[in-house]
């Protein structure tokens, strides 16, 4: 967009407001990516903007998704150590291969690419759920 400088304070204010609105709209409803680290794997950048820079923990992905966003989850097992509250309007979609940054929601296959959120932290297949006087 090309803006002609008119010296009008109102015109500059409108352009600044539109710029701020654009910045907010790109963050609202964003998609973040979640993919487990392979044994010995490290990532130089972890910002959740692609499979290559995906968050490795559920907590990190949810903390950075924002209201109305989506978390795309690559195949793998994710251990969730505590109850996690989803921000307003957030969706979580598992079943992605997590290998190509061009993957879309149409590439999901939850039967083939299983994404498992597990609370079995000791890997002993013993589950306990106790919530005293709380409602969800």
mmCIF file of C-alpha atoms in Angstrom, residues 12-107:
data_model
loop_
_atom_site.group_PDB
_atom_site.id
_atom_site.type_symbol
_atom_site.label_atom_id
_atom_site.label_comp_id
_atom_site.label_asym_id
_atom_site.label_seq_id
_atom_site.Cartn_x
_atom_site.Cartn_y
_atom_site.Cartn_z
ATOM 1 C CA UNK A 12 -1.359 9.426 9.810
ATOM 2 C CA UNK A 13 -3.497 8.342 12.766
ATOM 3 C CA UNK A 14 -5.719 6.234 10.512
ATOM 4 C CA UNK A 15 -2.704 4.556 8.908
ATOM 5 C CA UNK A 16 -1.179 3.854 12.327
ATOM 6 C CA UNK A 17 -4.470 2.349 13.527
ATOM 7 C CA UNK A 18 -4.710 0.142 10.433
ATOM 8 C CA UNK A 19 -1.134 -1.021 10.963
ATOM 9 C CA UNK A 20 -1.878 -1.907 14.577
ATOM 10 C CA UNK A 21 -5.060 -3.734 13.534
ATOM 11 C CA UNK A 22 -3.091 -5.771 10.968
ATOM 12 C CA UNK A 23 -0.486 -6.716 13.576
ATOM 13 C CA UNK A 24 -3.173 -7.922 15.980
ATOM 14 C CA UNK A 25 -5.089 -9.838 13.309
ATOM 15 C CA UNK A 26 -2.019 -11.819 12.261
ATOM 16 C CA UNK A 27 -1.428 -12.980 15.840
ATOM 17 C CA UNK A 28 -5.102 -13.791 16.512
ATOM 18 C CA UNK A 29 -6.036 -17.176 15.176
ATOM 19 C CA UNK A 30 -2.476 -18.182 14.321
ATOM 20 C CA UNK A 31 -1.436 -21.809 13.902
ATOM 21 C CA UNK A 32 1.434 -23.148 15.974
ATOM 22 C CA UNK A 33 3.176 -26.469 15.451
ATOM 23 C CA UNK A 34 3.980 -29.195 17.977
ATOM 24 C CA UNK A 35 6.444 -31.978 17.182
ATOM 25 C CA UNK A 36 8.449 -34.164 19.570
ATOM 26 C CA UNK A 37 12.219 -34.030 19.525
ATOM 27 C CA UNK A 38 13.814 -37.192 18.184
ATOM 28 C CA UNK A 39 16.495 -38.794 20.321
ATOM 29 C CA UNK A 40 19.545 -36.530 20.220
ATOM 30 C CA UNK A 41 17.773 -33.897 18.115
ATOM 31 C CA UNK A 42 18.190 -30.204 18.846
ATOM 32 C CA UNK A 43 16.560 -27.220 17.203
ATOM 33 C CA UNK A 44 18.334 -23.895 16.878
ATOM 34 C CA UNK A 45 15.036 -22.017 16.733
ATOM 35 C CA UNK A 46 11.867 -23.054 18.537
ATOM 36 C CA UNK A 47 9.079 -20.608 17.793
ATOM 37 C CA UNK A 48 6.252 -22.905 16.649
ATOM 38 C CA UNK A 49 5.833 -21.269 13.246
ATOM 39 C CA UNK A 50 6.665 -24.419 11.229
ATOM 40 C CA UNK A 51 7.420 -28.116 11.671
ATOM 41 C CA UNK A 52 11.138 -27.278 11.522
ATOM 42 C CA UNK A 53 10.809 -24.869 14.456
ATOM 43 C CA UNK A 54 7.938 -26.626 16.248
ATOM 44 C CA UNK A 55 7.437 -26.569 19.985
ATOM 45 C CA UNK A 56 8.360 -29.876 21.616
ATOM 46 C CA UNK A 57 5.949 -29.717 24.566
ATOM 47 C CA UNK A 58 2.186 -29.326 24.759
ATOM 48 C CA UNK A 59 2.546 -26.646 27.431
ATOM 49 C CA UNK A 60 4.812 -24.492 25.225
ATOM 50 C CA UNK A 61 2.497 -24.791 22.215
ATOM 51 C CA UNK A 62 -0.618 -23.881 24.198
ATOM 52 C CA UNK A 63 1.133 -21.018 25.993
ATOM 53 C CA UNK A 64 1.996 -19.465 22.626
ATOM 54 C CA UNK A 65 -1.061 -20.168 20.457
ATOM 55 C CA UNK A 66 -3.317 -17.271 21.468
ATOM 56 C CA UNK A 67 -7.103 -17.001 21.418
ATOM 57 C CA UNK A 68 -8.793 -18.506 18.390
ATOM 58 C CA UNK A 69 -5.656 -20.248 17.140
ATOM 59 C CA UNK A 70 -4.890 -23.855 16.312
ATOM 60 C CA UNK A 71 -2.201 -26.304 17.375
ATOM 61 C CA UNK A 72 -1.130 -28.761 14.667
ATOM 62 C CA UNK A 73 0.310 -31.866 16.335
ATOM 63 C CA UNK A 74 2.727 -34.203 14.547
ATOM 64 C CA UNK A 75 2.670 -37.920 15.202
ATOM 65 C CA UNK A 76 4.203 -38.954 18.494
ATOM 66 C CA UNK A 77 3.570 -39.306 22.206
ATOM 67 C CA UNK A 78 3.453 -36.159 24.317
ATOM 68 C CA UNK A 79 3.537 -36.411 28.099
ATOM 69 C CA UNK A 80 1.385 -33.832 29.838
ATOM 70 C CA UNK A 81 2.474 -33.416 33.475
ATOM 71 C CA UNK A 82 -0.411 -31.220 34.612
ATOM 72 C CA UNK A 83 -3.830 -29.982 33.695
ATOM 73 C CA UNK A 84 -3.614 -27.452 30.901
ATOM 74 C CA UNK A 85 -6.262 -24.842 30.147
ATOM 75 C CA UNK A 86 -6.831 -24.019 26.495
ATOM 76 C CA UNK A 87 -7.129 -20.354 25.551
ATOM 77 C CA UNK A 88 -10.524 -19.240 24.252
ATOM 78 C CA UNK A 89 -11.431 -20.783 20.904
ATOM 79 C CA UNK A 90 -8.226 -22.822 20.494
ATOM 80 C CA UNK A 91 -8.407 -26.060 18.512
ATOM 81 C CA UNK A 92 -5.919 -28.929 18.638
ATOM 82 C CA UNK A 93 -5.519 -31.120 15.549
ATOM 83 C CA UNK A 94 -3.406 -34.273 15.674
ATOM 84 C CA UNK A 95 -2.586 -36.759 12.966
ATOM 85 C CA UNK A 96 0.002 -34.844 10.966
ATOM 86 C CA UNK A 97 3.144 -36.515 9.611
ATOM 87 C CA UNK A 98 5.085 -33.368 10.586
ATOM 88 C CA UNK A 99 7.654 -33.637 7.802
ATOM 89 C CA UNK A 100 6.747 -30.897 5.337
ATOM 90 C CA UNK A 101 6.021 -27.255 6.061
ATOM 91 C CA UNK A 102 3.484 -27.331 3.222
ATOM 92 C CA UNK A 103 1.173 -29.723 5.152
ATOM 93 C CA UNK A 104 -2.393 -28.492 5.554
ATOM 94 C CA UNK A 105 -5.364 -29.671 7.562
ATOM 95 C CA UNK A 106 -6.245 -31.898 4.586
ATOM 96 C CA UNK A 107 -2.995 -33.847 5.127
#
